[in-house]
Amino acid sequence: MKRNIKVVVHYPGSGGHKIYFSTDLDMSAKDIIEYYRTRFQIEFCFRDSKQFTGLNDCQARDLRKLDFAFNASLASVNTAKVMRQRYYPSLSIGLLKAYLSNIYMRKRMSYFSE
């Protein structure tokens, strides 16, 4: 399939270069770069949901239950990202999950030891 594409070569301040493609020839270079950035943020959200909040773990077949599970997983990741940004900027999402799990387990253990 032959198709015209617009090629954008971006030279970030950190050095090197990145190449972006678009089939929309009317888009500006800035818009193409922003679309890619947005796309990758969405993909990172799905990746984090799969890795840390069980997006793939729901075994329901009912659409309402699946809808709830997907929304809960994605909302949990977004909440964790906001929490990490505000209170724990040095931690990754994985480390934040481990940290909060450890706090929860410590509180549960202290509850049972009383």
PDB file of C-alpha atoms in Angstrom:
ATOM      1  CA  MET A   1       0.000   0.000   0.000  1.00  0.00           C
ATOM      2  CA  LYS A   2       1.508   3.291  -1.054  1.00  0.00           C
ATOM      3  CA  ARG A   3       0.736   6.255   1.122  1.00  0.00           C
ATOM      4  CA  ASN A   4       2.211   9.689   1.666  1.00  0.00           C
ATOM      5  CA  ILE A   5       3.491  10.366   5.164  1.00  0.00           C
ATOM      6  CA  LYS A   6       4.825  13.360   7.016  1.00  0.00           C
ATOM      7  CA  VAL A   7       8.112  12.738   8.820  1.00  0.00           C
ATOM      8  CA  VAL A   8       9.126  14.821  11.830  1.00  0.00           C
ATOM      9  CA  VAL A   9      12.625  14.602  13.261  1.00  0.00           C
ATOM     10  CA  HIS A  10      12.775  15.958  16.805  1.00  0.00           C
ATOM     11  CA  TYR A  11      16.036  16.847  18.554  1.00  0.00           C
ATOM     12  CA  PRO A  12      15.279  16.955  22.303  1.00  0.00           C
ATOM     13  CA  GLY A  13      17.480  18.979  24.627  1.00  0.00           C
ATOM     14  CA  SER A  14      18.855  15.769  26.149  1.00  0.00           C
ATOM     15  CA  GLY A  15      20.585  14.913  22.878  1.00  0.00           C
ATOM     16  CA  GLY A  16      19.926  12.400  20.148  1.00  0.00           C
ATOM     17  CA  HIS A  17      16.896  12.483  17.918  1.00  0.00           C
ATOM     18  CA  LYS A  18      13.425  10.978  17.607  1.00  0.00           C
ATOM     19  CA  ILE A  19      11.533  10.319  14.401  1.00  0.00           C
ATOM     20  CA  TYR A  20       7.738  10.579  14.211  1.00  0.00           C
ATOM     21  CA  PHE A  21       5.427   9.717  11.318  1.00  0.00           C
ATOM     22  CA  SER A  22       1.915  10.796  10.424  1.00  0.00           C
ATOM     23  CA  THR A  23      -0.399  10.076   7.517  1.00  0.00           C
ATOM     24  CA  ASP A  24      -2.185  13.382   8.151  1.00  0.00           C
ATOM     25  CA  LEU A  25      -0.149  15.706   5.962  1.00  0.00           C
ATOM     26  CA  ASP A  26      -1.925  18.808   7.303  1.00  0.00           C
ATOM     27  CA  MET A  27      -0.764  18.329  10.909  1.00  0.00           C
ATOM     28  CA  SER A  28       2.000  20.548  12.198  1.00  0.00           C
ATOM     29  CA  ALA A  29       5.190  19.014  13.551  1.00  0.00           C
ATOM     30  CA  LYS A  30       4.304  20.197  17.058  1.00  0.00           C
ATOM     31  CA  ASP A  31       0.885  18.502  16.867  1.00  0.00           C
ATOM     32  CA  ILE A  32       2.416  15.227  15.697  1.00  0.00           C
ATOM     33  CA  ILE A  33       4.857  15.220  18.624  1.00  0.00           C
ATOM     34  CA  GLU A  34       2.046  16.056  21.090  1.00  0.00           C
ATOM     35  CA  TYR A  35      -0.164  13.268  19.710  1.00  0.00           C
ATOM     36  CA  TYR A  36       2.652  10.755  20.213  1.00  0.00           C
ATOM     37  CA  ARG A  37       3.272  11.987  23.766  1.00  0.00           C
ATOM     38  CA  THR A  38      -0.418  11.661  24.592  1.00  0.00           C
ATOM     39  CA  ARG A  39      -0.591   8.217  23.017  1.00  0.00           C
ATOM     40  CA  PHE A  40       2.347   6.963  25.053  1.00  0.00           C
ATOM     41  CA  GLN A  41       0.874   8.352  28.282  1.00  0.00           C
ATOM     42  CA  ILE A  42      -2.268   6.324  27.574  1.00  0.00           C
ATOM     43  CA  GLU A  43      -0.186   3.223  26.848  1.00  0.00           C
ATOM     44  CA  PHE A  44       1.785   3.718  30.082  1.00  0.00           C
ATOM     45  CA  CYS A  45      -1.503   3.921  31.978  1.00  0.00           C
ATOM     46  CA  PHE A  46      -2.636   0.588  30.514  1.00  0.00           C
ATOM     47  CA  ARG A  47       0.782  -0.975  31.172  1.00  0.00           C
ATOM     48  CA  ASP A  48       0.725   0.153  34.809  1.00  0.00           C
ATOM     49  CA  SER A  49      -2.865  -1.076  35.166  1.00  0.00           C
ATOM     50  CA  LYS A  50      -1.845  -4.497  33.904  1.00  0.00           C
ATOM     51  CA  GLN A  51       1.263  -4.693  36.091  1.00  0.00           C
ATOM     52  CA  PHE A  52       0.092  -3.161  39.350  1.00  0.00           C
ATOM     53  CA  THR A  53      -3.698  -3.096  39.642  1.00  0.00           C
ATOM     54  CA  GLY A  54      -4.831  -6.350  38.038  1.00  0.00           C
ATOM     55  CA  LEU A  55      -6.349  -5.114  34.790  1.00  0.00           C
ATOM     56  CA  ASN A  56      -5.889  -8.588  33.271  1.00  0.00           C
ATOM     57  CA  ASP A  57      -7.009 -10.521  36.348  1.00  0.00           C
ATOM     58  CA  CYS A  58     -10.782 -10.117  36.134  1.00  0.00           C
ATOM     59  CA  GLN A  59     -12.454 -13.378  35.136  1.00  0.00           C
ATOM     60  CA  ALA A  60     -15.991 -12.000  34.875  1.00  0.00           C
ATOM     61  CA  ARG A  61     -17.994 -12.396  31.675  1.00  0.00           C
ATOM     62  CA  ASP A  62     -20.792  -9.947  32.436  1.00  0.00           C
ATOM     63  CA  LEU A  63     -20.193  -6.606  30.703  1.00  0.00           C
ATOM     64  CA  ARG A  64     -21.191  -4.579  33.765  1.00  0.00           C
ATOM     65  CA  LYS A  65     -18.735  -6.464  35.966  1.00  0.00           C
ATOM     66  CA  LEU A  66     -15.974  -6.112  33.379  1.00  0.00           C
ATOM     67  CA  ASP A  67     -16.724  -2.405  33.072  1.00  0.00           C
ATOM     68  CA  PHE A  68     -16.460  -2.021  36.843  1.00  0.00           C
ATOM     69  CA  ALA A  69     -13.186  -3.997  37.010  1.00  0.00           C
ATOM     70  CA  PHE A  70     -11.579  -2.006  34.187  1.00  0.00           C
ATOM     71  CA  ASN A  71     -12.657   1.331  35.640  1.00  0.00           C
ATOM     72  CA  ALA A  72     -11.483   0.339  39.130  1.00  0.00           C
ATOM     73  CA  SER A  73      -8.090  -0.718  37.796  1.00  0.00           C
ATOM     74  CA  LEU A  74      -7.549   2.412  35.712  1.00  0.00           C
ATOM     75  CA  ALA A  75      -8.836   4.691  38.489  1.00  0.00           C
ATOM     76  CA  SER A  76      -6.451   3.023  40.945  1.00  0.00           C
ATOM     77  CA  VAL A  77      -3.481   3.702  38.694  1.00  0.00           C
ATOM     78  CA  ASN A  78      -4.501   7.323  38.193  1.00  0.00           C
ATOM     79  CA  THR A  79      -4.990   7.770  41.941  1.00  0.00           C
ATOM     80  CA  ALA A  80      -1.584   6.202  42.599  1.00  0.00           C
ATOM     81  CA  LYS A  81       0.046   8.530  40.065  1.00  0.00           C
ATOM     82  CA  VAL A  82      -1.469  11.613  41.724  1.00  0.00           C
ATOM     83  CA  MET A  83      -0.519  10.326  45.170  1.00  0.00           C
ATOM     84  CA  ARG A  84       3.031   9.558  44.029  1.00  0.00           C
ATOM     85  CA  GLN A  85       3.390  12.980  42.429  1.00  0.00           C
ATOM     86  CA  ARG A  86       2.205  14.814  45.562  1.00  0.00           C
ATOM     87  CA  TYR A  87       3.673  12.784  48.410  1.00  0.00           C
ATOM     88  CA  TYR A  88       6.276  10.320  47.098  1.00  0.00           C
ATOM     89  CA  PRO A  89       7.895  11.809  43.974  1.00  0.00           C
ATOM     90  CA  SER A  90      11.028   9.680  44.332  1.00  0.00           C
ATOM     91  CA  LEU A  91       9.098   6.379  44.175  1.00  0.00           C
ATOM     92  CA  SER A  92       7.958   4.527  41.083  1.00  0.00           C
ATOM     93  CA  ILE A  93       4.410   3.170  40.928  1.00  0.00           C
ATOM     94  CA  GLY A  94       5.750  -0.308  41.748  1.00  0.00           C
ATOM     95  CA  LEU A  95       7.687   0.926  44.784  1.00  0.00           C
ATOM     96  CA  LEU A  96       4.696   2.978  45.919  1.00  0.00           C
ATOM     97  CA  LYS A  97       2.500  -0.119  45.748  1.00  0.00           C
ATOM     98  CA  ALA A  98       5.032  -2.119  47.772  1.00  0.00           C
ATOM     99  CA  TYR A  99       5.424   0.708  50.303  1.00  0.00           C
ATOM    100  CA  LEU A 100       1.671   1.108  50.833  1.00  0.00           C
ATOM    101  CA  SER A 101       1.197  -2.670  51.025  1.00  0.00           C
ATOM    102  CA  ASN A 102       3.868  -2.852  53.729  1.00  0.00           C
ATOM    103  CA  ILE A 103       2.206  -0.057  55.711  1.00  0.00           C
ATOM    104  CA  TYR A 104      -1.136  -1.825  55.444  1.00  0.00           C
ATOM    105  CA  MET A 105       0.331  -5.146  56.591  1.00  0.00           C
ATOM    106  CA  ARG A 106       2.157  -3.466  59.493  1.00  0.00           C
ATOM    107  CA  LYS A 107      -1.104  -1.852  60.642  1.00  0.00           C
ATOM    108  CA  ARG A 108      -2.924  -5.171  60.396  1.00  0.00           C
ATOM    109  CA  MET A 109      -0.224  -6.947  62.392  1.00  0.00           C
ATOM    110  CA  SER A 110      -0.244  -4.284  65.077  1.00  0.00           C
ATOM    111  CA  TYR A 111      -4.050  -4.560  65.240  1.00  0.00           C
ATOM    112  CA  PHE A 112      -3.813  -8.298  65.915  1.00  0.00           C
ATOM    113  CA  SER A 113      -1.001  -7.973  68.433  1.00  0.00           C
ATOM    114  CA  GLU A 114      -3.048  -5.664  70.686  1.00  0.00           C
TER     115      GLU A 114
END
